[in-house]
Amino acid sequence: MMMQPPETRAQKNSLFNAMNRFIGAVNNMDQTVMVPSLLRDVPLEEDRELSSLKSVEDEGDMYSYYQLLKSIRRDIEWGVRCAAADERRKESMKITRMNSSASTSSSSSSKSLSSDEEEEEDDDLQKQFQYHLTGLQGVLSKLTLQANSLTKRYNQEIGGWGH
């Protein structure tokens, strides 16, 4: 076996590693939670990390968070579900039809971007990417903590029932 060099700080903060940590935490949660239905009606209030996801109108229980975390893992591994993509495509087609009928004459008057404008647009794209990457990494870190917290709480409260 070849020995891998130690991870640099930048590698530890990579999106790829953040996704792997989250997927690993959810896989561990999934393997630990033998009877997910036991999580139904177990409130989240006692756990700060889990209840931070709770919205005002959502009273959620541990089971709903278990399902949510598994769903997010599935979206990361397989992509966003087809239903959402189909909905966006339908919406996009409506907008395109409305815009194409209203702007048939404007398409011929479009101008090309100057090199300064292209450079500014590229900088803007890079800033947008960095902004969203930072946000995604932050969300993945929180979700990883929540998966670990749910696993720990399951072990404390429910895992001990059978022993």
Coordinates of C-alpha atoms in Angstrom, one line a residue:
M1 CA 0.0 0.0 0.0
M2 CA 1.2 3.5 -0.8
M3 CA 1.2 6.0 2.0
Q4 CA -0.9 9.1 1.2
P5 CA 0.7 12.5 2.1
P6 CA -1.1 14.3 5.0
E7 CA -3.9 16.5 3.9
T8 CA -3.1 20.2 3.7
R9 CA -5.4 22.7 5.4
A10 CA -6.8 23.7 2.0
Q11 CA -7.7 20.0 1.2
K12 CA -9.5 19.7 4.6
N13 CA -11.6 22.7 3.6
S14 CA -12.4 21.4 0.1
L15 CA -16.0 20.9 -1.0
F16 CA -15.2 17.3 -1.9
N17 CA -14.0 16.6 1.7
A18 CA -17.0 18.4 3.2
M19 CA -19.4 16.3 1.1
N20 CA -17.5 13.1 2.1
R21 CA -17.6 14.0 5.8
F22 CA -21.4 14.6 5.5
I23 CA -22.0 11.4 3.5
G24 CA -19.9 9.4 6.0
A25 CA -21.8 10.9 9.0
V26 CA -25.2 10.0 7.3
N27 CA -23.9 6.5 6.5
N28 CA -22.9 6.0 10.1
M29 CA -26.2 7.4 11.3
D30 CA -28.0 5.0 8.9
Q31 CA -26.0 2.0 10.1
T32 CA -26.6 2.9 13.8
V33 CA -30.3 3.6 13.6
M34 CA -31.6 0.0 13.3
V35 CA -35.2 0.8 13.7
P36 CA -35.9 4.3 12.3
S37 CA -39.6 4.2 13.2
L38 CA -38.5 4.4 16.9
L39 CA -37.5 8.0 16.1
R40 CA -41.1 9.0 15.4
D41 CA -42.5 11.5 17.9
V42 CA -39.1 11.9 19.7
P43 CA -38.9 15.7 20.1
L44 CA -35.9 17.7 19.0
E45 CA -36.0 20.4 21.7
E46 CA -33.5 18.7 23.9
D47 CA -30.8 18.8 21.2
R48 CA -29.4 22.2 20.2
E49 CA -27.8 21.0 17.0
L50 CA -30.9 19.2 15.7
S51 CA -33.4 21.9 16.7
S52 CA -31.4 24.5 14.8
L53 CA -32.9 23.2 11.6
K54 CA -36.4 23.5 13.0
S55 CA -38.5 26.2 11.5
V56 CA -41.4 28.0 13.2
E57 CA -44.1 26.1 11.5
D58 CA -42.4 22.8 11.5
E59 CA -42.6 20.9 14.8
G60 CA -40.5 18.0 13.4
D61 CA -39.2 15.0 15.3
M62 CA -36.0 13.0 15.1
Y63 CA -37.5 10.7 12.4
S64 CA -38.2 13.7 10.1
Y65 CA -34.6 14.8 10.5
Y66 CA -33.3 11.3 9.9
Q67 CA -35.3 11.2 6.6
L68 CA -34.2 14.8 5.7
L69 CA -30.5 14.0 6.2
K70 CA -30.8 10.8 4.1
S71 CA -32.6 12.7 1.4
I72 CA -29.9 15.3 1.2
R73 CA -27.3 12.6 1.0
R74 CA -29.2 11.0 -1.9
D75 CA -29.3 14.4 -3.6
I76 CA -25.5 14.8 -3.3
E77 CA -24.8 11.3 -4.5
W78 CA -27.3 11.1 -7.3
G79 CA -28.2 14.7 -8.1
V80 CA -31.3 16.7 -7.3
R81 CA -34.5 14.7 -7.9
C82 CA -36.0 14.6 -11.4
A83 CA -39.3 16.0 -10.2
A84 CA -37.6 19.3 -9.2
A85 CA -35.8 19.4 -12.5
D86 CA -39.0 18.7 -14.4
E87 CA -40.8 21.6 -12.5
R88 CA -37.9 24.0 -13.3
R89 CA -38.0 23.0 -17.0
K90 CA -41.8 23.6 -17.2
E91 CA -41.4 27.0 -15.5
S92 CA -38.5 27.9 -17.8
M93 CA -40.6 27.0 -20.9
K94 CA -43.4 29.3 -19.8
I95 CA -41.0 32.2 -19.3
T96 CA -39.3 31.5 -22.6
R97 CA -42.6 31.5 -24.5
M98 CA -43.7 34.7 -22.9
N99 CA -40.3 36.4 -23.5
S100 CA -40.0 35.2 -27.1
S101 CA -43.3 36.6 -28.2
A102 CA -42.6 39.9 -26.5
S103 CA -39.1 40.4 -27.8
T104 CA -38.8 39.1 -31.3
S105 CA -37.4 42.3 -32.6
S106 CA -34.9 42.8 -29.8
S107 CA -32.9 39.7 -30.7
S108 CA -31.3 41.3 -33.7
S109 CA -30.2 44.4 -31.8
S110 CA -28.1 42.5 -29.2
K111 CA -24.5 43.7 -28.9
S112 CA -21.3 41.8 -28.1
L113 CA -19.5 42.4 -24.8
S114 CA -16.3 44.4 -24.8
S115 CA -13.2 42.7 -23.4
D116 CA -13.5 44.8 -20.2
E117 CA -17.1 43.8 -19.7
E118 CA -16.2 40.1 -20.3
E119 CA -13.4 40.3 -17.7
E120 CA -15.8 42.0 -15.2
E121 CA -18.4 39.3 -15.9
D122 CA -15.7 36.6 -15.3
D123 CA -14.7 38.2 -12.0
D124 CA -18.4 38.4 -11.0
L125 CA -18.8 34.7 -11.8
Q126 CA -15.8 33.8 -9.6
K127 CA -17.1 35.9 -6.7
Q128 CA -20.5 34.2 -7.1
F129 CA -18.9 30.8 -7.1
Q130 CA -16.8 31.5 -4.1
Y131 CA -19.8 32.9 -2.2
H132 CA -22.0 29.9 -3.0
L133 CA -19.1 27.4 -2.3
T134 CA -18.5 29.0 1.1
G135 CA -22.2 28.8 1.9
L136 CA -22.5 25.2 0.7
Q137 CA -19.5 24.2 2.8
G138 CA -21.0 25.9 5.9
V139 CA -24.3 24.1 5.3
L140 CA -22.6 20.7 4.9
S141 CA -20.7 21.3 8.1
K142 CA -23.9 22.0 10.0
L143 CA -25.7 19.0 8.4
T144 CA -22.7 16.8 9.4
L145 CA -22.9 17.9 13.0
Q146 CA -26.7 17.2 12.9
A147 CA -26.2 13.7 11.6
N148 CA -23.6 13.0 14.2
S149 CA -25.8 14.5 16.9
L150 CA -28.8 12.4 15.8
T151 CA -26.7 9.3 15.9
K152 CA -25.4 10.1 19.4
R153 CA -28.8 10.8 20.7
Y154 CA -30.2 7.6 19.2
N155 CA -27.5 5.7 20.9
Q156 CA -28.2 7.4 24.3
E157 CA -32.0 7.3 24.3
I158 CA -33.1 4.5 22.0
G159 CA -30.1 2.3 21.6
G160 CA -30.1 1.5 25.3
W161 CA -33.6 0.2 25.3
G162 CA -32.7 -3.2 24.0
H163 CA -29.7 -3.7 26.2

